[in-house]
XYZ file of C-alpha atoms in Angstrom:
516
model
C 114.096 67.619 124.771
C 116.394 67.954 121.663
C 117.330 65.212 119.539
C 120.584 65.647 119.038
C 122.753 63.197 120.906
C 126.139 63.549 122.359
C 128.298 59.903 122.117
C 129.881 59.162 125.239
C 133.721 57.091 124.580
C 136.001 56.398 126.906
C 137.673 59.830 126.144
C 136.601 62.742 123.232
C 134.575 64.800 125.407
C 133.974 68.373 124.402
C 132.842 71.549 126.152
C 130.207 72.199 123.554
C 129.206 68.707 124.374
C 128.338 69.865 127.892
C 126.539 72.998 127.236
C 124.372 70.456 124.762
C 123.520 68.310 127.058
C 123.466 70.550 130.113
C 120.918 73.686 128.408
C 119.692 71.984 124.864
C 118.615 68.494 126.830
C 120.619 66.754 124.120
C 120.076 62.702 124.390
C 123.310 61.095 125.603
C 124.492 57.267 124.295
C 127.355 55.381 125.093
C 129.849 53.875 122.628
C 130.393 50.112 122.314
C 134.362 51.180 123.258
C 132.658 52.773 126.821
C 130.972 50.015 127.198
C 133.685 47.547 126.312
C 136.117 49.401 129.174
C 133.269 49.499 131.909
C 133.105 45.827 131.479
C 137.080 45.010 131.611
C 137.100 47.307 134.190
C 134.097 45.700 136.178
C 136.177 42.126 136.179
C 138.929 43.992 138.084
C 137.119 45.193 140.636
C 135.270 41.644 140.882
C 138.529 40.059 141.559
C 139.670 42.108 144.093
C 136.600 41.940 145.980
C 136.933 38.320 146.089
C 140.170 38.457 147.557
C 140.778 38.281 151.734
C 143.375 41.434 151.074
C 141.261 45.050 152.064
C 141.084 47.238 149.141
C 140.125 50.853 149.324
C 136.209 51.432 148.205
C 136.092 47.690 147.399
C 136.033 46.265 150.605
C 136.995 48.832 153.625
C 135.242 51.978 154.656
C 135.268 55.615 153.684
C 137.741 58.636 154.695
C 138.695 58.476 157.968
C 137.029 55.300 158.229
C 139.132 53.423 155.645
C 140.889 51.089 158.194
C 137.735 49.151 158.653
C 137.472 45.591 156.335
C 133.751 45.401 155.457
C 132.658 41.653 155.260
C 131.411 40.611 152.098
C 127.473 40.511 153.231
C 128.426 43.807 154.204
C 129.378 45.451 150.988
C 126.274 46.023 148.974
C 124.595 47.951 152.127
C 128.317 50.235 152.500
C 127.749 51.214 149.035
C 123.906 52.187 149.485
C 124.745 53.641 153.037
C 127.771 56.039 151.630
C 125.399 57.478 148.993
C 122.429 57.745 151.580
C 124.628 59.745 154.180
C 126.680 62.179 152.175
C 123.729 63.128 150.259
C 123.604 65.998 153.088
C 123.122 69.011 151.200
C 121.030 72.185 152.448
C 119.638 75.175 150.824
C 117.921 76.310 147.592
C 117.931 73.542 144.460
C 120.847 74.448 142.174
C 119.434 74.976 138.506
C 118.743 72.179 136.782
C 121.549 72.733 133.642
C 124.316 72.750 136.706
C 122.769 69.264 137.234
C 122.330 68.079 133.881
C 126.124 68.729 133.407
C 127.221 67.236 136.921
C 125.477 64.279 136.052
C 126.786 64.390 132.157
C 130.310 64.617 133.360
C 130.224 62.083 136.138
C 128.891 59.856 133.154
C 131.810 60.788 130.921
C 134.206 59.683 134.054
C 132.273 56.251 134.562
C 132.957 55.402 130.397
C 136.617 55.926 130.950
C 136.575 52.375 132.199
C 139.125 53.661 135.268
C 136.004 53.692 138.167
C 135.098 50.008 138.432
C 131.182 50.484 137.647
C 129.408 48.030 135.830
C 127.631 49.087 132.179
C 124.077 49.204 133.687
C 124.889 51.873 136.424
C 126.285 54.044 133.679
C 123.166 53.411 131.432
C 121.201 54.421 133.799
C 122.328 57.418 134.353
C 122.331 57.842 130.782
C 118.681 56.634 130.490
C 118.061 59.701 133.738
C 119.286 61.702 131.680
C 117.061 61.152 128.330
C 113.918 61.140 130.324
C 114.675 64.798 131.356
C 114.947 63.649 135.057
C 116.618 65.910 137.483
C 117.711 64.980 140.885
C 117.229 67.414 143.522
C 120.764 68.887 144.645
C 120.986 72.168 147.162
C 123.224 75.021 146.883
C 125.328 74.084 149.893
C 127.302 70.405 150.975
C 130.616 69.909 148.566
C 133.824 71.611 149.761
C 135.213 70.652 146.351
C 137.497 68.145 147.430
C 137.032 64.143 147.220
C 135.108 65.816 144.879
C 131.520 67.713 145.220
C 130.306 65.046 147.170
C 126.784 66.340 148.219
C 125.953 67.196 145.064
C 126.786 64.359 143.242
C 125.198 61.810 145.901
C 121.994 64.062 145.623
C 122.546 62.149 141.965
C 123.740 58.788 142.750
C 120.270 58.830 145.475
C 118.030 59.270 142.688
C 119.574 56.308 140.758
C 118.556 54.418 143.304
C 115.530 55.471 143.501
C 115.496 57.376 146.263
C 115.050 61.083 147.055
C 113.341 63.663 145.076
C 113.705 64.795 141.553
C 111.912 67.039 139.110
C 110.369 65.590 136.637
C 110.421 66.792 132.675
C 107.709 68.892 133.834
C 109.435 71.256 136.709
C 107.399 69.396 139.055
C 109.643 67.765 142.286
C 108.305 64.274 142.787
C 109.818 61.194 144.446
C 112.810 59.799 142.390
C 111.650 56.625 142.577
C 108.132 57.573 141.013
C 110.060 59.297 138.342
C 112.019 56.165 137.285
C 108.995 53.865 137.389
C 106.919 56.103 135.165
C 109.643 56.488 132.691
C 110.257 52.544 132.789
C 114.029 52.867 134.250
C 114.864 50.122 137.055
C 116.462 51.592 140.214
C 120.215 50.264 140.348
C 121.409 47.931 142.522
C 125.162 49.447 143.846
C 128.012 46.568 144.392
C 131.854 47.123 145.541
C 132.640 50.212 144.832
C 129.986 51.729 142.743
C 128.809 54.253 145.536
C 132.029 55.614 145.694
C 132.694 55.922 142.018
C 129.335 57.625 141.843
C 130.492 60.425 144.053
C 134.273 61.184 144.077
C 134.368 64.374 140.941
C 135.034 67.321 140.335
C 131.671 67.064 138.201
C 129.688 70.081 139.493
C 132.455 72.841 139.348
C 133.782 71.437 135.955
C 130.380 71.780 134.382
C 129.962 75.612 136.352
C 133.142 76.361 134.773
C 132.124 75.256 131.078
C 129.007 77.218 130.980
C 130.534 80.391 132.603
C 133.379 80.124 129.955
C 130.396 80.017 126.966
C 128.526 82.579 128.620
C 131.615 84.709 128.874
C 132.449 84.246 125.820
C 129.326 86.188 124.412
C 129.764 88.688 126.800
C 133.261 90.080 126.289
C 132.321 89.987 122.686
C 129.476 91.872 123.818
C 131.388 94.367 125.902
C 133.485 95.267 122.937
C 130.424 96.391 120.962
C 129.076 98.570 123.881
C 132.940 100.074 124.421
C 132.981 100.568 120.834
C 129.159 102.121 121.159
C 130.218 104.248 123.723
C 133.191 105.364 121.852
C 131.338 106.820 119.337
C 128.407 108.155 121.241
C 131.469 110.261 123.143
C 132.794 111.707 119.971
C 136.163 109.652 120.845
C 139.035 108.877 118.167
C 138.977 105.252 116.884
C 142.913 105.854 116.277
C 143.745 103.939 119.338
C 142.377 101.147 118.076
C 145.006 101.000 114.853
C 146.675 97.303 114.842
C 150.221 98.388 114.689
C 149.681 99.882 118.151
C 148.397 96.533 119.769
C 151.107 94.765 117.350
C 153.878 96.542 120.046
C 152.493 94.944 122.715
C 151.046 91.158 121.768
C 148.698 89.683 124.025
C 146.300 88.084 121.848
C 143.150 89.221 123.462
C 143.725 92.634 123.617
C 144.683 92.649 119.734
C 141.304 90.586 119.384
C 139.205 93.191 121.458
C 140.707 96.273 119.530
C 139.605 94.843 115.800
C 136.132 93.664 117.283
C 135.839 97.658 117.957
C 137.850 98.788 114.980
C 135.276 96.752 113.001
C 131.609 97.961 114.858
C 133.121 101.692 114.271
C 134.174 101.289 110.614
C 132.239 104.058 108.662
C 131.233 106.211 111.748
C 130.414 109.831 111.124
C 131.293 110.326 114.911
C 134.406 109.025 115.888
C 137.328 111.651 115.575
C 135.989 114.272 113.437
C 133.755 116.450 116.368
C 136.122 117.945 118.577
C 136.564 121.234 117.575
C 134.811 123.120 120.466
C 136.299 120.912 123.273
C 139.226 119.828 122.049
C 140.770 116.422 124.016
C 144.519 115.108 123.279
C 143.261 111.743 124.666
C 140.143 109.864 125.131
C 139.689 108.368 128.699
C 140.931 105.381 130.119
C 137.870 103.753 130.301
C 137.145 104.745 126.538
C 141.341 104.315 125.136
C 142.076 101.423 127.046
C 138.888 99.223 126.431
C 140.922 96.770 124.499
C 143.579 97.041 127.486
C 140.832 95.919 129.976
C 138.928 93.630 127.736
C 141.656 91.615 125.990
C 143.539 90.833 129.704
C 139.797 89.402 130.353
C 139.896 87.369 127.169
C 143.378 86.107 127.710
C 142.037 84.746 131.237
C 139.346 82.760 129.390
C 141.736 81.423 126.986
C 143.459 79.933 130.321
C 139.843 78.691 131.674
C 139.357 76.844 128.661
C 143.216 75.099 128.716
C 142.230 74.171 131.976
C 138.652 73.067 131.552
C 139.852 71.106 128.746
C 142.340 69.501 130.445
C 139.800 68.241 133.448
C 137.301 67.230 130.221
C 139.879 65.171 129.525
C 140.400 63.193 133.027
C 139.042 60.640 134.422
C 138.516 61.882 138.122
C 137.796 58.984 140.934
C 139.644 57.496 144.079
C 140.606 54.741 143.867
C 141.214 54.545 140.301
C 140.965 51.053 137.812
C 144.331 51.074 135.823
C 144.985 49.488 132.204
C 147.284 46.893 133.882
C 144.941 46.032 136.919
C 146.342 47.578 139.280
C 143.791 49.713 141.933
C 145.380 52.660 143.358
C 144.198 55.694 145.583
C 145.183 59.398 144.334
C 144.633 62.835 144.921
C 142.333 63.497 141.767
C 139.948 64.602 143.245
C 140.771 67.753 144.577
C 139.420 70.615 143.216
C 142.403 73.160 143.190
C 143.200 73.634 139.525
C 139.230 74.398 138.380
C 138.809 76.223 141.707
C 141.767 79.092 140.924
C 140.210 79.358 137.423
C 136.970 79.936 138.486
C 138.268 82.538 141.176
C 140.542 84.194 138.450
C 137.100 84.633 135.997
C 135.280 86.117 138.703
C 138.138 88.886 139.225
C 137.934 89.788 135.419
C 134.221 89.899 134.815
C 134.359 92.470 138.093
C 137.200 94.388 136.343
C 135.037 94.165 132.826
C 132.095 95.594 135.003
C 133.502 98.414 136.351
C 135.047 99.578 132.902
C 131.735 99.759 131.448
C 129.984 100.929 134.349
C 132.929 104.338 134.285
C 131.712 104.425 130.473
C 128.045 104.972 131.421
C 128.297 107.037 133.705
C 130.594 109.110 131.585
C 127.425 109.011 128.635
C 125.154 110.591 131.662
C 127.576 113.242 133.313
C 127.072 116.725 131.211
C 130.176 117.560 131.939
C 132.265 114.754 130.596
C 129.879 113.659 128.076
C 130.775 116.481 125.076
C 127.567 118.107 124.597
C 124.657 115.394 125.464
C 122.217 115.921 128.103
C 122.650 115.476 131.191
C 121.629 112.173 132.231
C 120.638 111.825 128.683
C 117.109 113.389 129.872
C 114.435 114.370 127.131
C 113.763 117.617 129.553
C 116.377 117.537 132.379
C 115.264 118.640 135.647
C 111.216 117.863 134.517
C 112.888 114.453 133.673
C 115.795 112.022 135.183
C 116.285 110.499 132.582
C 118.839 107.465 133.226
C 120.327 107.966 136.144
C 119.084 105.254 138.371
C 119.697 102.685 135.442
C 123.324 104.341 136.233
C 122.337 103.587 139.920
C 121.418 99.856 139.157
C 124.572 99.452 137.376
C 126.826 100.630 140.188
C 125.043 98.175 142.849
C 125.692 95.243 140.640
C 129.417 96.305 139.955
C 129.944 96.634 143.810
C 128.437 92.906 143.854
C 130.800 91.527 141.348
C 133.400 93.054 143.547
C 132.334 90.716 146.331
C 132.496 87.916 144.427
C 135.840 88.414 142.821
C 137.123 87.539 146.947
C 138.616 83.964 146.048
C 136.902 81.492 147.458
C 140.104 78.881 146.641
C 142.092 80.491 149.541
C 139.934 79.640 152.013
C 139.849 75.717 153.918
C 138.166 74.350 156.363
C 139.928 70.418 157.304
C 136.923 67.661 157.411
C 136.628 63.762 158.093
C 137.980 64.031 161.346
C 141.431 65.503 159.605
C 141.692 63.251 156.971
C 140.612 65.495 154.568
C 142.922 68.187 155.819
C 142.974 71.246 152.982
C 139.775 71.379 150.687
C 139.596 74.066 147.533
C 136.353 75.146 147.848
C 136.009 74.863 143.900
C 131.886 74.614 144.227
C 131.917 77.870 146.233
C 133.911 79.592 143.580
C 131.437 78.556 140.663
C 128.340 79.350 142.357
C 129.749 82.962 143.347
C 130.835 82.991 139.778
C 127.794 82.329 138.028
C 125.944 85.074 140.444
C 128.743 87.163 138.983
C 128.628 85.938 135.060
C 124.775 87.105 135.380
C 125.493 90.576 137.184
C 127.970 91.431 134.294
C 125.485 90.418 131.247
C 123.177 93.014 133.668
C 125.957 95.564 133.203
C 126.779 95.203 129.684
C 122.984 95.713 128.903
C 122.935 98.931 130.888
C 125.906 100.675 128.974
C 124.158 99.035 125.324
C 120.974 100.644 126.812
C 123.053 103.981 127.735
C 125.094 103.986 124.419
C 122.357 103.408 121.849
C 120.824 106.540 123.112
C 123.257 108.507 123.357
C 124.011 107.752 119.684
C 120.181 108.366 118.793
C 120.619 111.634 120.282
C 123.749 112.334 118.087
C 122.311 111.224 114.793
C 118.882 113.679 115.686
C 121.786 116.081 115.369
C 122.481 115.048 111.894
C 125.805 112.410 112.886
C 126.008 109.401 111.021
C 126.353 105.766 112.784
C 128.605 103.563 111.856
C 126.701 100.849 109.511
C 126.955 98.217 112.400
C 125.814 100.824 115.441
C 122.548 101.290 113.235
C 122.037 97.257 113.115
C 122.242 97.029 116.992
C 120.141 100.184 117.409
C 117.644 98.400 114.927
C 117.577 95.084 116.094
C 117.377 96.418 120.070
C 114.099 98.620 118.939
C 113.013 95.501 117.472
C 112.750 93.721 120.786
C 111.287 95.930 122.503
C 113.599 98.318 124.127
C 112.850 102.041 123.634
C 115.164 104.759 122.570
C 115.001 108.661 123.425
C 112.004 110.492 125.089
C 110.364 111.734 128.105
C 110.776 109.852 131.253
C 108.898 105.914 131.334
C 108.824 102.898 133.656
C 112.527 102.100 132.997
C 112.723 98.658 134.436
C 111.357 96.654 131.527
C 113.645 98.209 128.939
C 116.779 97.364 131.147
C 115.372 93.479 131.246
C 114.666 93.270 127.713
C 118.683 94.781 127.093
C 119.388 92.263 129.645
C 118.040 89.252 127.583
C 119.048 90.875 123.843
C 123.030 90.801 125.439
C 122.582 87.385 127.184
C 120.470 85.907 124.158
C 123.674 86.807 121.701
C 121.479 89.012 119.818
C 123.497 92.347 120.061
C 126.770 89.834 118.541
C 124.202 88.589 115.851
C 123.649 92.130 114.851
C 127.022 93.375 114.442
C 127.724 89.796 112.615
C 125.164 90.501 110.187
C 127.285 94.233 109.184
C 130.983 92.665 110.066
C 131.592 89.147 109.444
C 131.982 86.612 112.671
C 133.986 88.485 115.846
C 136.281 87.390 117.949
C-alpha cells in the first residue's frame, strides 16, 4: 500500500484523487469538517425517525415497496435486509481498482453530510479501505439507476461483515474474517444507513475516471505512432503547419497536430523522398491524423466536464438538506455519466481504426513507397508482420462492438417503479474492454512504425531526434526491431505494456518538452 493519503471533506474531491486511491492504494482520512457534517446530519435523520410521520429510507420500505411504515423494532433489520438482498450480483469479480474507487467515491458522498450516516459507518469504510480489503462485486447486477446497486451492496455486505472479500493478499476470504484480523468492528446499520450505502452512481463514476486517465496517455500515444508512421511513409509534415489548424479551431485537433509537428521536428524523412513516386497528398489516415485524433481529444475534454461535475455531487435518495429538510430526487440516475461513457467508446473505435488503416498501409508494398512487403526480412521465405496486422484488425472490429451505446437501451424494474434505467455500468465495463483493445492497437502500429523507420535509416534516412528515443527506449524493453521471421507474440505484449506503461510519452518527453 502507498502512503500517500487522500483527505476526504465534505466537497474538494479530485479525479487524480481517485486514480490514487483506486490503482496506488493511497490511505484515505476524513476531515474534522466531514466529520462535523456526518454528525449534524446524523441528528436529522434521528429526529425524523422518532417521529409517527413515514419518511422515505427512514422509516418505510424500498422502491415499489415505499408505502409500507416499518415499526421502529423493525428498522435496524430493513436496513441489514436491503443490503443482504440487493447484493444479487452474478458473474466474474470486477477488478479490484473498479472497487477501490466505487467504494472511495461512495465514501466521498457519505462526508458530504447530505446521506444521514453516522461518522463510524464512514470510518469504516475508510478503515476497509487502508487495510487493502476488497469486497467481492461481479460483473453483472446494477442497471445504473438508483444507482449501481449490486455493486455497491456487494460493499455495504462486507461492512457488515458479511460476504466475501479479498484480502491484501489476492486471496478471497470471508469478509468478516478479514475485518477481525485487521481489528475493524463490523457496523451496526440504523435508519437509513443501508440505503445511503447503496443509492450512487459510484461504480460508473470511478470506470469513467480511470478510462479518462488511461485515455489520456493513449491519444497522446496515438499521436506519436501517427507521427511515426508519417515518417516511416515518406509523408510531408506540411499538414501539420499551425496556421492550417488555426482556420479551423477545435482545440484538440490543434493539440494533436503540434504533438506530431514536435516528434517529427528534424526528420530526414518527412517531405524530401518523393521523387520517384511522386504524391500531391498524403492519405487520409496519414493527413488527417490530427482531424481524427483531436475530435477524440475534444470528447475527453467533455468526459472530464462531466466527471467533474458528478465528483462534485453528492448522489443519494433521499437526500439530508442544510435546512433539515429530507427530500427524495432523481440523483441517482445514471444518464449523464452513461452518454459519456458511450460517446468515449465511439472515439477510441474511431482512433482504432485510423491507426489500424496506417499499419496496414506500412505492410502493403504497394502503398507503402518502397518498403517490403509486409515489412519481411525475406518476403515469401518470411511473413513478416502480417498477422500482427491480423491481430490488429480483430481488435478494431471489437471496439466497433462496443462503441453500440449501451445508454439507449432500458429495461423498467421494481415492479415499474423504476421505469427507464441508463445502463451507465454496462457502458463502462464495455468501455474499459474497449480502452484496453485500443492501447493493443496503438502498440501494434508503434511496433509496425519503428520498423519501418529502422528499415529506412539502414537506407541511410535520418530519424527525427525523438523517433530515435522511442526506437531506443522500445529496444530497451525488450521489443525487437528488423530481421528474419520470430515468435511475434511477445514483442506485441511488451509494445502493449511500453504504450500502456506511458513509456513511449516518456520518451518523446525526454527529446520535446511535456505533450499535450
Amino acid at each position: 500500500m502507498d502512503m500517500h493519503t487522500v483527505v476526504v471533506g465534505t466537497s474538494g474531491t479530485t479525479a487524480e484523487d481517485v486514480v490514487a486511491v483506486a490503482r496506488q492504494g493511497a490511505r484515505v482520512e476524513l476531515s474534522a469538517a466531514a466529520v462535523e457534517a456526518l454528525s449534524a446530519a446524523r441528528e436529522i435523520v434521528d429526529a425524523l425517525a422518532a417521529k409517527p410521520e413515514p419518511v422515505y429510507g427512514v422509516s418505510t420500505g424500498f422502491g415499489a415497496l415505499a408505502s409500507r411504515h416499518i415499526s421502529p423494532g423493525l428498522r435496524a433489520q430493513l436496513q441489514r435486509n436491503i443490503v443482504r438482498s440487493h447484493a444479487a450480483g452474478m458473474g466474474p469479480h470486477v477488478e479490484r481498482e473498479v472497487v477501490r474507487a466505487l467504494m472511495f467515491l461512495r465514501l466521498k458522498t457519505l462526508a458530504s453530510g447530505h446521506t444521514g450516516v453516522r461518522p463510524e459507518v464512514a470510518q469504516t469504510m475508510a478503515d476497509v479501505l487502508n487495510a487493502g480489503i476488497t469486497p467481492v462485486v461481479h460483473e453483472y447486477g446494477s442497471l445504473g439507476c438508483s444507482g449501481d446497486l449490486a455493486p455497491l451492496s456487494h460493499c455495504a455486505l462486507a461492512l457488515m461483515g458479511e460476504g466475501d472479500a479479498e484480502g491484501p493478499d489476492g486471496t478471497v476470504r470471508p469478509a468478516g474474517e478479514l475485518l477481525a484480523a485487521h481489528g475493524i468492528t463490523p457496523v451496526e446499520l440504523r435508519e437509513k444507513e443501508g440505503l445511503a450505502l447503496l443509492n450512487g452512481t459510484d461504480g460508473m463514476l470511478g470506470m469513467l475516471v480511470m478510462a479518462l486517465a488511461d485515455l489520456k496517455n493513449l491519444y497522446t500515444g496515438a499521436d506519436i505512432t501517427a507521427a511515426l508512421s508519417l515518417e516511416a511513409l515518406l509523408g510531408t509534415d506540411r499538414v501539420l503547419a499551425p496556421e492550417l489548424h488555426a482556420i479551423r479551431p477545435h482545440p484538440g485537433q490543434g493539440v494533436s497536430a503540434d504533438n506530431m509537428l514536435r516528434v517529427l521536428e528534424g526528420s530526414g524523412l518527412t517531405g524530401h523522398h518523393q521523387d520517384d513516386a511522386p504524391r500531391v497528398q498524403d492519405a487520409y489516415s496519414v493527413r488527417c491524423a490530427p482531424q481524427v485524433n483531436g475530435a477524440g481529444r475534444d470528447t475527453l475534454t467533455h468526459g472530464r466536464l462531466v466527471a467533474d461535475r458528478e465528483l462534485a455531487s453528492a448522489v443519494d435518495n433521499p437526500v439530508v438538506l442544510a435546512d433539515g429538510r429530507v427530500e427524495s430526487n432523481g440523483n441517482f440516475h445514471g444518464a449523464p455519466v452513461a452518454y459519456v461513457l458511450d460517446f468515449l467508446a465511439i472515439v477510441a473505435a474511431d482512433l482504432g481504426s485510423i491507426t489500424e488503416r496506417r499499419t496496414d498501409r506500412l505492410l502493403d508494398k504497394n502503398r507503402s513507397h518502397g518498403l517490403p512487403p509486409f515489412l519481411a526480412d525475406d518476403a515469401g521465405v518470411d511473413s513478416g508482420l502480417m498477422i500482427a496486422q491480423y491481430t490488429q484488425a480483430a481488435l478494431v472490429s471489437e471496439l466497433k462492438r462496443l462503441a453500440v451505446p449501451a445508454s439507449v437501451d432500458s429495461i423498467p424494474s421494481s415492479a415499474m417503479q423504476e421505469d427507464h434505467v441508463s445502463m451507465g455500468w454496462s457502458a463502462a465495463r464495455k468501455l474499459r474492454t474497449a480502452v484496453t483493445g485500443l492501447a493493443r492497437i496503438v502498440a501494434v502500429e508503434l511496433y509496425a512504425a519503428t520498423r519501418a523507420v529502422e528499415l529506412r535509416a539502414a537506407e541511410g534516412l535520418t530519424p527525427a531526434p525523438a523517433t530515435q528515443a522511442v526506437i531506443a527506449a522500445l529496444r530497451a524493453a525488450g521489443v525487437q526491431g528488423p530481421g528474419p521471421d520470430r515468435f511475434l507474440a511477445p514483442d506485441l505484449a511488451a509494445a502493449d505494456a511500453f504504450v500502456r506503461e506511458g513509456k513511449l510519452v516518456a520518451a518523446v518527453e525526454a527529446v520535446t518538452g511535456p505533450l499535450a
